[in-house]
PDB file of C-alpha atoms in Angstrom:
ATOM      1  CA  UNK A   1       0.000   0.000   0.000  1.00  0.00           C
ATOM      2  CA  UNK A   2       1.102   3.462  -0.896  1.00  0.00           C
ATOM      3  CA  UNK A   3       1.411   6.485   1.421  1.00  0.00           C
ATOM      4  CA  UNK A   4      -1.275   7.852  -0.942  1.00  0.00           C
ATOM      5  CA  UNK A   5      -3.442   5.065  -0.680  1.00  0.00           C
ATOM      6  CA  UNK A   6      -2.927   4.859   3.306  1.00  0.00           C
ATOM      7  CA  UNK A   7      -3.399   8.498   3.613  1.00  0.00           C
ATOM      8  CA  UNK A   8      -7.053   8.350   1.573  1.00  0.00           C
ATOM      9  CA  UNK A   9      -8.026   5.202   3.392  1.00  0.00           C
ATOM     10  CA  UNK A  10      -6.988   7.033   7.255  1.00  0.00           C
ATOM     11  CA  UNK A  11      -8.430   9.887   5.825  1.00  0.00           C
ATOM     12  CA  UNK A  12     -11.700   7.610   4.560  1.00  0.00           C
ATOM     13  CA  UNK A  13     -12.037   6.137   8.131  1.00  0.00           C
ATOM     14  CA  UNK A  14     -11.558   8.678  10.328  1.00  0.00           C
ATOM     15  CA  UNK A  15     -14.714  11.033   8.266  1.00  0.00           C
ATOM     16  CA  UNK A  16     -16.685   8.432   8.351  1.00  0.00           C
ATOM     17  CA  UNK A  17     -16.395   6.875  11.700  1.00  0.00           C
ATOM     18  CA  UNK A  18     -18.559   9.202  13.275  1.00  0.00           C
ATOM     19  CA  UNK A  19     -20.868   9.983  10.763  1.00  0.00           C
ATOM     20  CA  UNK A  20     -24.288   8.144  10.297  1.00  0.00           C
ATOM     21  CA  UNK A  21     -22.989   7.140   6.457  1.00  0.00           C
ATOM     22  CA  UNK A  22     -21.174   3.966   6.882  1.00  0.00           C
ATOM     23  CA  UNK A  23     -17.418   3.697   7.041  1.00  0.00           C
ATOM     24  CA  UNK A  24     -17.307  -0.272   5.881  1.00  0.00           C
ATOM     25  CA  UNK A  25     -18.873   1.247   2.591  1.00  0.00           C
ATOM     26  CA  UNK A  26     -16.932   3.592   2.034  1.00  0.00           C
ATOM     27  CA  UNK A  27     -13.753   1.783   2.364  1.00  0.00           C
ATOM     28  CA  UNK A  28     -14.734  -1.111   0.034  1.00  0.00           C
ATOM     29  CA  UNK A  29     -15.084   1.553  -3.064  1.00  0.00           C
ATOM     30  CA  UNK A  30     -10.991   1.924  -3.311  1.00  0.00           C
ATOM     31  CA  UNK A  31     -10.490  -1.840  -3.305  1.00  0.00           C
ATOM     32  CA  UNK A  32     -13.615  -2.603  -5.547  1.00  0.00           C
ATOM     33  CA  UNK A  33     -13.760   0.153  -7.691  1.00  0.00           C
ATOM     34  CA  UNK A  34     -10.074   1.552  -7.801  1.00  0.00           C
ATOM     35  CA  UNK A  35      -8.396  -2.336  -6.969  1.00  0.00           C
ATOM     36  CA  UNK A  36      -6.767  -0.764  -3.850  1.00  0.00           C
ATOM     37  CA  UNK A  37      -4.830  -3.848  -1.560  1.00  0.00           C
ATOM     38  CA  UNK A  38      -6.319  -4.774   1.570  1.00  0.00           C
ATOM     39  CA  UNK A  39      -4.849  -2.414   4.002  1.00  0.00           C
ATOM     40  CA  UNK A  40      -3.567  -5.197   6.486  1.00  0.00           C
ATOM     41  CA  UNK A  41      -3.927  -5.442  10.424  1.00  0.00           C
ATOM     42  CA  UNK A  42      -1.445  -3.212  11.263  1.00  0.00           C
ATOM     43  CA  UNK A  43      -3.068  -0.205   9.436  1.00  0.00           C
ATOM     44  CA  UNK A  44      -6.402  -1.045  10.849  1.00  0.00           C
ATOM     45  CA  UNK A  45      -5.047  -0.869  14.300  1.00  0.00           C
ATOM     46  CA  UNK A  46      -3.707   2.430  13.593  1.00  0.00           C
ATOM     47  CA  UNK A  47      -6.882   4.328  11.847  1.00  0.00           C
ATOM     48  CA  UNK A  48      -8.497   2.449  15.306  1.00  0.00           C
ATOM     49  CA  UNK A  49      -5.840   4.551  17.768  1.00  0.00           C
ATOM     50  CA  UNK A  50      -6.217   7.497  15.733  1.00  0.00           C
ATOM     51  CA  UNK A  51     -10.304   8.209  15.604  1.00  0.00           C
ATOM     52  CA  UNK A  52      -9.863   6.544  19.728  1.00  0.00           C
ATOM     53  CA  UNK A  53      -7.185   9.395  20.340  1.00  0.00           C
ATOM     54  CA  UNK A  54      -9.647  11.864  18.791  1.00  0.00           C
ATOM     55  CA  UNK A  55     -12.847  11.378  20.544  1.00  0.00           C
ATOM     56  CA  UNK A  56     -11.118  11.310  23.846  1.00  0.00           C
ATOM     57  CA  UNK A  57      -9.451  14.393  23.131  1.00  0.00           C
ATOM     58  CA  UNK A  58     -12.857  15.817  21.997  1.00  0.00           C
ATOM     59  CA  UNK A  59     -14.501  14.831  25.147  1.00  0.00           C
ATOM     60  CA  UNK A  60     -11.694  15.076  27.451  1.00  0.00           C
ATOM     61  CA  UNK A  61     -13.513  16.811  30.536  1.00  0.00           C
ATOM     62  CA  UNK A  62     -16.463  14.310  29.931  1.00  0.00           C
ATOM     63  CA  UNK A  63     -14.472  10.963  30.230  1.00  0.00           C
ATOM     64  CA  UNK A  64     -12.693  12.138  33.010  1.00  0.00           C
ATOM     65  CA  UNK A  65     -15.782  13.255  34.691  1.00  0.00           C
ATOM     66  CA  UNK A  66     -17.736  10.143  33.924  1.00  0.00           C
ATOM     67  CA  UNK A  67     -14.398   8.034  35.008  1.00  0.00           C
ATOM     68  CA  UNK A  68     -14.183   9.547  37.972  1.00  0.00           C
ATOM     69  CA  UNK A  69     -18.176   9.288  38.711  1.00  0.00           C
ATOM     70  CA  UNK A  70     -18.056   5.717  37.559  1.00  0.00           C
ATOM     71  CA  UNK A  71     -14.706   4.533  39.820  1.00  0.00           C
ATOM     72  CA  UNK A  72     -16.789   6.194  42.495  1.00  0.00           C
ATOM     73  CA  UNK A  73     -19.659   4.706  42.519  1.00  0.00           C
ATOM     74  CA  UNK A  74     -17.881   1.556  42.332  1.00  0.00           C
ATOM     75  CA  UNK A  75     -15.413   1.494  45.596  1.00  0.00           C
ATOM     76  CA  UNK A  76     -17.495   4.875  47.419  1.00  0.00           C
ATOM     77  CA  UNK A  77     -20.927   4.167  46.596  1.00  0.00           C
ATOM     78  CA  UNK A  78     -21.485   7.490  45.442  1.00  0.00           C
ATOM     79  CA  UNK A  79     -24.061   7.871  42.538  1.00  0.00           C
ATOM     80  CA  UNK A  80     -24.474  11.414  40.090  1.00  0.00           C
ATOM     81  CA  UNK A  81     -26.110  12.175  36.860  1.00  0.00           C
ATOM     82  CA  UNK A  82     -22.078  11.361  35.705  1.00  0.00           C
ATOM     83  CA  UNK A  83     -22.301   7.957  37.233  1.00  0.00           C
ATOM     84  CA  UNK A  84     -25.483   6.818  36.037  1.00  0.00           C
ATOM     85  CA  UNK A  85     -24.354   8.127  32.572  1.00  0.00           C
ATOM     86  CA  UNK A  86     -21.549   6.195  32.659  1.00  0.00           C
ATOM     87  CA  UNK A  87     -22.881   2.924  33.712  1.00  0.00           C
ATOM     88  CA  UNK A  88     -25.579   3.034  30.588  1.00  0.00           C
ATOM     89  CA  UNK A  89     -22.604   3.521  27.980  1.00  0.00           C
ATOM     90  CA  UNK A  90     -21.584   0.408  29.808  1.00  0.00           C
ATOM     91  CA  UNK A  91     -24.649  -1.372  29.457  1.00  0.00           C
ATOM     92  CA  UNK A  92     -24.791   0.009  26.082  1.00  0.00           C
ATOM     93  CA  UNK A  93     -21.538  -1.770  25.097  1.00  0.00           C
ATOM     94  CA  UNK A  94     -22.387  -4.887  26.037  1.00  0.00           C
ATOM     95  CA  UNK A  95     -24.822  -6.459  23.388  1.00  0.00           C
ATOM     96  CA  UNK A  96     -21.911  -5.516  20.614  1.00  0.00           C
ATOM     97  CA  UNK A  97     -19.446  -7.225  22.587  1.00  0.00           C
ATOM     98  CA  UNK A  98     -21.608 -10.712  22.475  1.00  0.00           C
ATOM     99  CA  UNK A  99     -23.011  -9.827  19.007  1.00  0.00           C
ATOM    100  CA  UNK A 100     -19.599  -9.128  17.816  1.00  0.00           C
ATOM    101  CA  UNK A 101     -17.955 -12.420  19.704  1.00  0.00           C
ATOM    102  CA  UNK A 102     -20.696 -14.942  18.538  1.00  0.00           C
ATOM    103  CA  UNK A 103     -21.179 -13.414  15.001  1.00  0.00           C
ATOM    104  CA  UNK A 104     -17.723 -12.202  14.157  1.00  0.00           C
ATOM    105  CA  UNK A 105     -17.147 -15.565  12.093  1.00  0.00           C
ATOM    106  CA  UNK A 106     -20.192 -15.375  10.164  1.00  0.00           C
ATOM    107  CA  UNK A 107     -20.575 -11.963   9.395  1.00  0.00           C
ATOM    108  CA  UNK A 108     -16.774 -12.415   7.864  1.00  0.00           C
ATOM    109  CA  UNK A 109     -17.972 -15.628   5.642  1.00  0.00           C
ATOM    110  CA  UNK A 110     -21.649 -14.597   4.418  1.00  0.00           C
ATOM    111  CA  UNK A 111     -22.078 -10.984   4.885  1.00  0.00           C
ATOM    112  CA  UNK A 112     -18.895  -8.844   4.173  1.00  0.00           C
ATOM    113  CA  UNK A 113     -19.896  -8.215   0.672  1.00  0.00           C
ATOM    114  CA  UNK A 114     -20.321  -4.770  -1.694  1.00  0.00           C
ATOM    115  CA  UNK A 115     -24.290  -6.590  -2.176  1.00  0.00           C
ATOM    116  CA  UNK A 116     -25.028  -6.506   1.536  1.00  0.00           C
ATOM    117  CA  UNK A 117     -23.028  -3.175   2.217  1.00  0.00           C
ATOM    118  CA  UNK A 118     -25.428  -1.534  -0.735  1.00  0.00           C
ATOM    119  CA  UNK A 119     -28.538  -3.233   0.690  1.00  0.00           C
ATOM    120  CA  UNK A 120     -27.958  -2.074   4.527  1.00  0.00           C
ATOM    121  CA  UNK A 121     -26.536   2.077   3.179  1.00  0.00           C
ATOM    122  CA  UNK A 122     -30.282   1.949   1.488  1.00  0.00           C
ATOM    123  CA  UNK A 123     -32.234   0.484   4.137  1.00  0.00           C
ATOM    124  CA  UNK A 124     -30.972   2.208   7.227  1.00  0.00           C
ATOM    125  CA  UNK A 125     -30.655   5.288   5.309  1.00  0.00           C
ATOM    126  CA  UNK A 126     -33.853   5.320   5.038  1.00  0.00           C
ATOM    127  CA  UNK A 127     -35.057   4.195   8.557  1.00  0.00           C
ATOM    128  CA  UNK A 128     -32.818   6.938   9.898  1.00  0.00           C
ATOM    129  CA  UNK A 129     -34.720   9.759   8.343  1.00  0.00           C
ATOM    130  CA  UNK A 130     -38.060   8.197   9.036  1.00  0.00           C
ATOM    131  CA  UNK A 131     -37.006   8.188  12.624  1.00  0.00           C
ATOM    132  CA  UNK A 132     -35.533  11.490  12.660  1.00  0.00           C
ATOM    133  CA  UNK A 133     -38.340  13.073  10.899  1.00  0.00           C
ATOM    134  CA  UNK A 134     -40.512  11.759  13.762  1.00  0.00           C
ATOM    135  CA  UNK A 135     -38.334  12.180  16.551  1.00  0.00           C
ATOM    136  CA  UNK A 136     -39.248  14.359  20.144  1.00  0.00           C
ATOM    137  CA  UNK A 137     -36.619  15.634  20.870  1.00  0.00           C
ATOM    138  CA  UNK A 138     -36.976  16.121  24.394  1.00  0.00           C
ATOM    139  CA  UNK A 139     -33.962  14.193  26.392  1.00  0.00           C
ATOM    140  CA  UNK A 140     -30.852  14.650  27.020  1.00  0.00           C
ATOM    141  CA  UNK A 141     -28.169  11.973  26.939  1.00  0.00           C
ATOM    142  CA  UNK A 142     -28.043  12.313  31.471  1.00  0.00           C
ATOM    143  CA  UNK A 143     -32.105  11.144  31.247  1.00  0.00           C
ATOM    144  CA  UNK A 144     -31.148   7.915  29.527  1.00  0.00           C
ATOM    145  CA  UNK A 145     -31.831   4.804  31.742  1.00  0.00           C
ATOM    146  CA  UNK A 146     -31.017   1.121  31.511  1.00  0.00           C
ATOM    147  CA  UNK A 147     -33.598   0.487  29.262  1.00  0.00           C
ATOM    148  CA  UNK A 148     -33.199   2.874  26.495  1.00  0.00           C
ATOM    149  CA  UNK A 149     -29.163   2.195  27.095  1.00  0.00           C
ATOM    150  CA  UNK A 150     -29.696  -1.208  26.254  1.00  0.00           C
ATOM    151  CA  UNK A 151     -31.729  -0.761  23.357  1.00  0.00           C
ATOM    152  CA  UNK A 152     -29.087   1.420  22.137  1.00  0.00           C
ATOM    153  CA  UNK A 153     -27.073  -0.889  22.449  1.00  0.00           C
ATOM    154  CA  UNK A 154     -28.614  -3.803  20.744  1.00  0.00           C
ATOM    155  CA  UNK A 155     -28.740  -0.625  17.560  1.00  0.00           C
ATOM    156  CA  UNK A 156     -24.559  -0.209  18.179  1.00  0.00           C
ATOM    157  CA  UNK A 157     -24.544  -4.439  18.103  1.00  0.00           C
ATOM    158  CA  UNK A 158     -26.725  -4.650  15.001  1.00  0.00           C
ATOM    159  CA  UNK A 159     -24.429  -2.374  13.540  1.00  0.00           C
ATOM    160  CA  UNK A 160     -21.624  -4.761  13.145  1.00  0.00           C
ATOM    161  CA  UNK A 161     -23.437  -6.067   9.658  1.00  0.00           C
ATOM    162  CA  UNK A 162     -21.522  -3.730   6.758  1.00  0.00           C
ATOM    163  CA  UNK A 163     -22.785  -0.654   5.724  1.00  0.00           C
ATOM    164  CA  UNK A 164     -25.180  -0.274   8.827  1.00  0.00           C
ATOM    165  CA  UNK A 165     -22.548   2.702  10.531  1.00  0.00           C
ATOM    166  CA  UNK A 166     -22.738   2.240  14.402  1.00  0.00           C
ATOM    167  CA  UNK A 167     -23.017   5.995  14.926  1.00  0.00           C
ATOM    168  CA  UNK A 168     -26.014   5.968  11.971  1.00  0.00           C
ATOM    169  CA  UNK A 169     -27.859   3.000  14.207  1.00  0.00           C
ATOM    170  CA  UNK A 170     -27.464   4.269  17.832  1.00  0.00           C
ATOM    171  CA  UNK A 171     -28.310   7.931  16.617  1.00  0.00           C
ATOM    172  CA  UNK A 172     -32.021   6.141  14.995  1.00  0.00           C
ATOM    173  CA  UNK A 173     -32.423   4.330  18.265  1.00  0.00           C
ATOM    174  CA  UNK A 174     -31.557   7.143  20.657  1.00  0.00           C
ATOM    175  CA  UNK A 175     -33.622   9.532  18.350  1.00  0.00           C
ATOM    176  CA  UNK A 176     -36.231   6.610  18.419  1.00  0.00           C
ATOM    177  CA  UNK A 177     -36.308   7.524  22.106  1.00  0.00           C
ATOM    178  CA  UNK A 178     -36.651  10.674  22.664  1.00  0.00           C
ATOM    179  CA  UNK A 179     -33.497  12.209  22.927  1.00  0.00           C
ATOM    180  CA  UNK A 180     -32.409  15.224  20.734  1.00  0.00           C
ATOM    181  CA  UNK A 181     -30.483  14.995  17.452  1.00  0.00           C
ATOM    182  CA  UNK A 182     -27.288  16.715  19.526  1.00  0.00           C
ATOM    183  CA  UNK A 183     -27.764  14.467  22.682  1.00  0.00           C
ATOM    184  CA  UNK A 184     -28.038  11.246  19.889  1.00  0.00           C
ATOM    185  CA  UNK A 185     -24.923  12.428  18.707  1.00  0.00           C
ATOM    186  CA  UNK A 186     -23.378  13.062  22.093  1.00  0.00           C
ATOM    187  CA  UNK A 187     -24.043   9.530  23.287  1.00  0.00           C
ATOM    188  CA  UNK A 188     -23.143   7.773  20.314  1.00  0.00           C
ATOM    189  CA  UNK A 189     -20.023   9.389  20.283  1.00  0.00           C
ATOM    190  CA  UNK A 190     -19.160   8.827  24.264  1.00  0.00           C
ATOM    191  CA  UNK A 191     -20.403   4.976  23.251  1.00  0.00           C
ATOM    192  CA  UNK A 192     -17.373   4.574  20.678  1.00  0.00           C
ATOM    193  CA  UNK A 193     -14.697   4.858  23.230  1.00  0.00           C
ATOM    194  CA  UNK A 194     -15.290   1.687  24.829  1.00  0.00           C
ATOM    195  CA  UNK A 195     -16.125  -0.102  21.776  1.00  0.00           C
ATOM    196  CA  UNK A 196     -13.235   1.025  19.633  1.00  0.00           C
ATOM    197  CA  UNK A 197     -10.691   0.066  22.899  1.00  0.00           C
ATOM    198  CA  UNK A 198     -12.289  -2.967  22.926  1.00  0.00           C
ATOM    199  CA  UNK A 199     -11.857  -3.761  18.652  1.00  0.00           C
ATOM    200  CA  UNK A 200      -8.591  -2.006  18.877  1.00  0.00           C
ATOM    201  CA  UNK A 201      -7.540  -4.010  21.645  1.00  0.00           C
ATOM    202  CA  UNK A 202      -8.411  -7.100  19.898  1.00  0.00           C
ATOM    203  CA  UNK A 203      -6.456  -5.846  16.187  1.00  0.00           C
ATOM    204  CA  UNK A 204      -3.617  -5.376  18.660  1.00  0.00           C
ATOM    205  CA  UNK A 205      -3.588  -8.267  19.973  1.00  0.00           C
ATOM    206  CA  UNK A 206      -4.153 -10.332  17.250  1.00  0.00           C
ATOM    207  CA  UNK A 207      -0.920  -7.813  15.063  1.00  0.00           C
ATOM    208  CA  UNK A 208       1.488  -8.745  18.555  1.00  0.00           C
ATOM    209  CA  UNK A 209       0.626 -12.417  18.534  1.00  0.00           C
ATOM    210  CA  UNK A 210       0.766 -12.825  14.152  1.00  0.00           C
ATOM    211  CA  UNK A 211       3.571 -12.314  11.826  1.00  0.00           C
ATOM    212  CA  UNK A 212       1.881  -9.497   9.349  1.00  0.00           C
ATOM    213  CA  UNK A 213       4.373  -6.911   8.734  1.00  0.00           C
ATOM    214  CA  UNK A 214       4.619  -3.406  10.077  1.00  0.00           C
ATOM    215  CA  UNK A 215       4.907  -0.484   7.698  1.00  0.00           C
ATOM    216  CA  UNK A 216       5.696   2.155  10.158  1.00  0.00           C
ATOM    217  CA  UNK A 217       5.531   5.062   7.777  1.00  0.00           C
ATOM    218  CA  UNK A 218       1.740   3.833   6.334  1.00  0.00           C
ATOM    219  CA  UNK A 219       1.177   3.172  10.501  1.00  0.00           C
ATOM    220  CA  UNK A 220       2.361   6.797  11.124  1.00  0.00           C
ATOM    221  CA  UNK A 221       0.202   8.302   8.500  1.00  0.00           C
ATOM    222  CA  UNK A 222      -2.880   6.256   9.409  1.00  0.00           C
ATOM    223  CA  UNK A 223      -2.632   7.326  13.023  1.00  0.00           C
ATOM    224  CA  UNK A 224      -2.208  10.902  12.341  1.00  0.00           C
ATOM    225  CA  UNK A 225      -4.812  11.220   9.481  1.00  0.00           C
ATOM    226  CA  UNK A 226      -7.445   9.386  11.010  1.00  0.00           C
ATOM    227  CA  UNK A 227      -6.894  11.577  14.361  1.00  0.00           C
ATOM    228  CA  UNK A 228      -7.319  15.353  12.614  1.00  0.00           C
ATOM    229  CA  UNK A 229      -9.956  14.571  10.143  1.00  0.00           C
ATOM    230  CA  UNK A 230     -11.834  12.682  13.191  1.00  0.00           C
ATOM    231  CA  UNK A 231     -11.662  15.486  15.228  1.00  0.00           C
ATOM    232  CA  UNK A 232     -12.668  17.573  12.489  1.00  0.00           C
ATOM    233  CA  UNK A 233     -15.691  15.457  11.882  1.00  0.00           C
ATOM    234  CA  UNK A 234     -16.923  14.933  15.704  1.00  0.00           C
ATOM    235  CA  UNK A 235     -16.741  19.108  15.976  1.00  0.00           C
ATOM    236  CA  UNK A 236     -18.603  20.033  12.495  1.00  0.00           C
ATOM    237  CA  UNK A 237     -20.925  17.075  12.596  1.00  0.00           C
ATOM    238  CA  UNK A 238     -22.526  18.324  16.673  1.00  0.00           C
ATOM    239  CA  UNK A 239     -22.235  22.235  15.468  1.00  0.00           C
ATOM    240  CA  UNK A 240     -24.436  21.472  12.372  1.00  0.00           C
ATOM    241  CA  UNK A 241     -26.564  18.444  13.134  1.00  0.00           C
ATOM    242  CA  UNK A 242     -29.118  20.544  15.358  1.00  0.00           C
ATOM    243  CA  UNK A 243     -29.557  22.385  12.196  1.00  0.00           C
ATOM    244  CA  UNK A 244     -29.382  20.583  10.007  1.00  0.00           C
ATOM    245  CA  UNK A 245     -30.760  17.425  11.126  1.00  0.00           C
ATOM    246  CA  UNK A 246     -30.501  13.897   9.967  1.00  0.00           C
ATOM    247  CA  UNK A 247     -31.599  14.469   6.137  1.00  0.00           C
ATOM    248  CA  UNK A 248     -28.232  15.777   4.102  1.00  0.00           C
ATOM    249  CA  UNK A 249     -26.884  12.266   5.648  1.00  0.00           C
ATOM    250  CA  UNK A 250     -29.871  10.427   4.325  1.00  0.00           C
ATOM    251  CA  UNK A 251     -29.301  11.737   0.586  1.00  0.00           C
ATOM    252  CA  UNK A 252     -25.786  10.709   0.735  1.00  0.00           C
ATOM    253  CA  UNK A 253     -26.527   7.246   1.701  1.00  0.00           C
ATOM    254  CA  UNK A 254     -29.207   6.698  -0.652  1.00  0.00           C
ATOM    255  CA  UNK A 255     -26.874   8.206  -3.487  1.00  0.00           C
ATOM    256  CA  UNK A 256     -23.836   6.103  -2.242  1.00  0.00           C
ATOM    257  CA  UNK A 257     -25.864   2.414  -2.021  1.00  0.00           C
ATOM    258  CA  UNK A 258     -27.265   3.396  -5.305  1.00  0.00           C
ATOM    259  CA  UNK A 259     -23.963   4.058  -6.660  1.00  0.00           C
ATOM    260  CA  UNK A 260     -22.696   0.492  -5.055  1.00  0.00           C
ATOM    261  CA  UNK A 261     -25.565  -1.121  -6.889  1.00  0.00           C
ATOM    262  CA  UNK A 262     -25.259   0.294  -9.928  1.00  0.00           C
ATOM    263  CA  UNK A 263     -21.488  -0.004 -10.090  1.00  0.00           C
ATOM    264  CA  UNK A 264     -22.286  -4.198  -9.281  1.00  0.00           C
ATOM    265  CA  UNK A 265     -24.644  -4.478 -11.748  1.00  0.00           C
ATOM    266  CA  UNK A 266     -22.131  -3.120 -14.514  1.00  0.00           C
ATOM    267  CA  UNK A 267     -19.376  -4.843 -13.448  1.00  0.00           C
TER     268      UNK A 267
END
């Protein structure tokens, strides 16, 4: 892979990991349409630390907050809005870790293709602005309880099928409930950290304990690519989405699975 290539691809993942538009389908056009190479485990690790390092950053004074409310709670039994936020992102990260463990073999094998990826940018495209155009509005991400965390989670775990976008399903869900479109965004966002540890984590582990090689300058460039245009993403995206709403990210879905399809059927 060149540093071209593994700057477009960093630059691919990191606008599109926290957008509702699918990040799996976007990074299958370079190797289907442009015959790109697979960009290896090593490089995934690194667009993984990169968009990790960026919502952190982003959120800084909200993950230590909710760390420090959460490790409370824990060993002084003392219980906040920050606590109880923090123990529904971990409620909410729990159906994607089973989904993900059980299904991770199949979803590889049957349903990692441009046909499914097409098929899922369409349909949840389209659920997302039937949702949105029907959403309250009235919540906040703090008035979220185990319930509504959970089924925001099952959204985040149903993601892991191609060309759903895990920010585009827990948005619908949390939009679903009641909350508003920044709040959606603000708990989807928090709900990434633990779930992109947790997949980075596992990348890493799996890079350590293999024998792919390591192109430190492509690793370098993914880091640092996917980190600034993340960034850049998380801030735009929750300036503009209360204005904006769901629907400019509903067009480009639609256009991009009806792109994939027609691109399929030509080929």
């Amino acid at each position: 892979m060149s540093h071209f290539e593994a700057f477009m691809l960093a630059l691919i993942q990191g606008l599109t990991e926290f957008l509702p538009v699918s990040s799996s389908a976007h990074l299958i056009l370079p190797s289907e349409i442009l015959g790109w190479p697979d960009q290896g485990l090593a490089f995934d690790v690194a667009v993984h630390v990169g968009t990790l390092m960026a919502v952190i950053l982003y959120f800084r004074k909200e993950v230590v907050s909710l760390l420090a409310a959460w490790i409370n709670s824990i060993f002084k039994r003392e219980h906040s809005a920050e606590s109880k936020l923090a123990w529904m992102i971990v409620i909410a990260t729990i159906p994607a870790c089973i989904f993900g463990f059980v299904m991770k073999d199949f979803i590889e094998m049957y349903l990692r293709s441009a046909w499914v990826i097409a098929c899922t940018t369409i349909i949840f495209g389209l659920l997302l602005w039937w949702v949105d155009k029907r959403a309250k509005q009235t919540d906040n991400e703090y008035q979220a309880n185990w319930k509504s965390a959970l089924f925001i989670g099952l959204a985040q775990a149903a993601a892991i099928i191609p060309g759903t976008s895990r920010s585009g399903a827990t948005m619908t869900a949390a939009l679903y409930l009641g909350f508003t479109r920044e709040a959606a965004a603000r708990f989807s966002f928090l709900m990434s950290i633990p779930i992109i540890l947790l997949a980075g984590g596992y990348l890493g582990l799996k890079l350590v304990t293999g024998a792919d090689p390591i192109d430190f300058g492509n690793l370098g460039i993914g880091i640092t690519v996917s980190f600034i245009s993340a960034y850049a993403c998380i801030h735009v995206f929750l300036k503009l989405v209360t204005r904006l709403g769901m629907t400019p990210f509903v067009i480009y879905r639609l256009i991009l699975g009806i792109g994939l399809f027609l691109f399929l059927i030509s080929k």
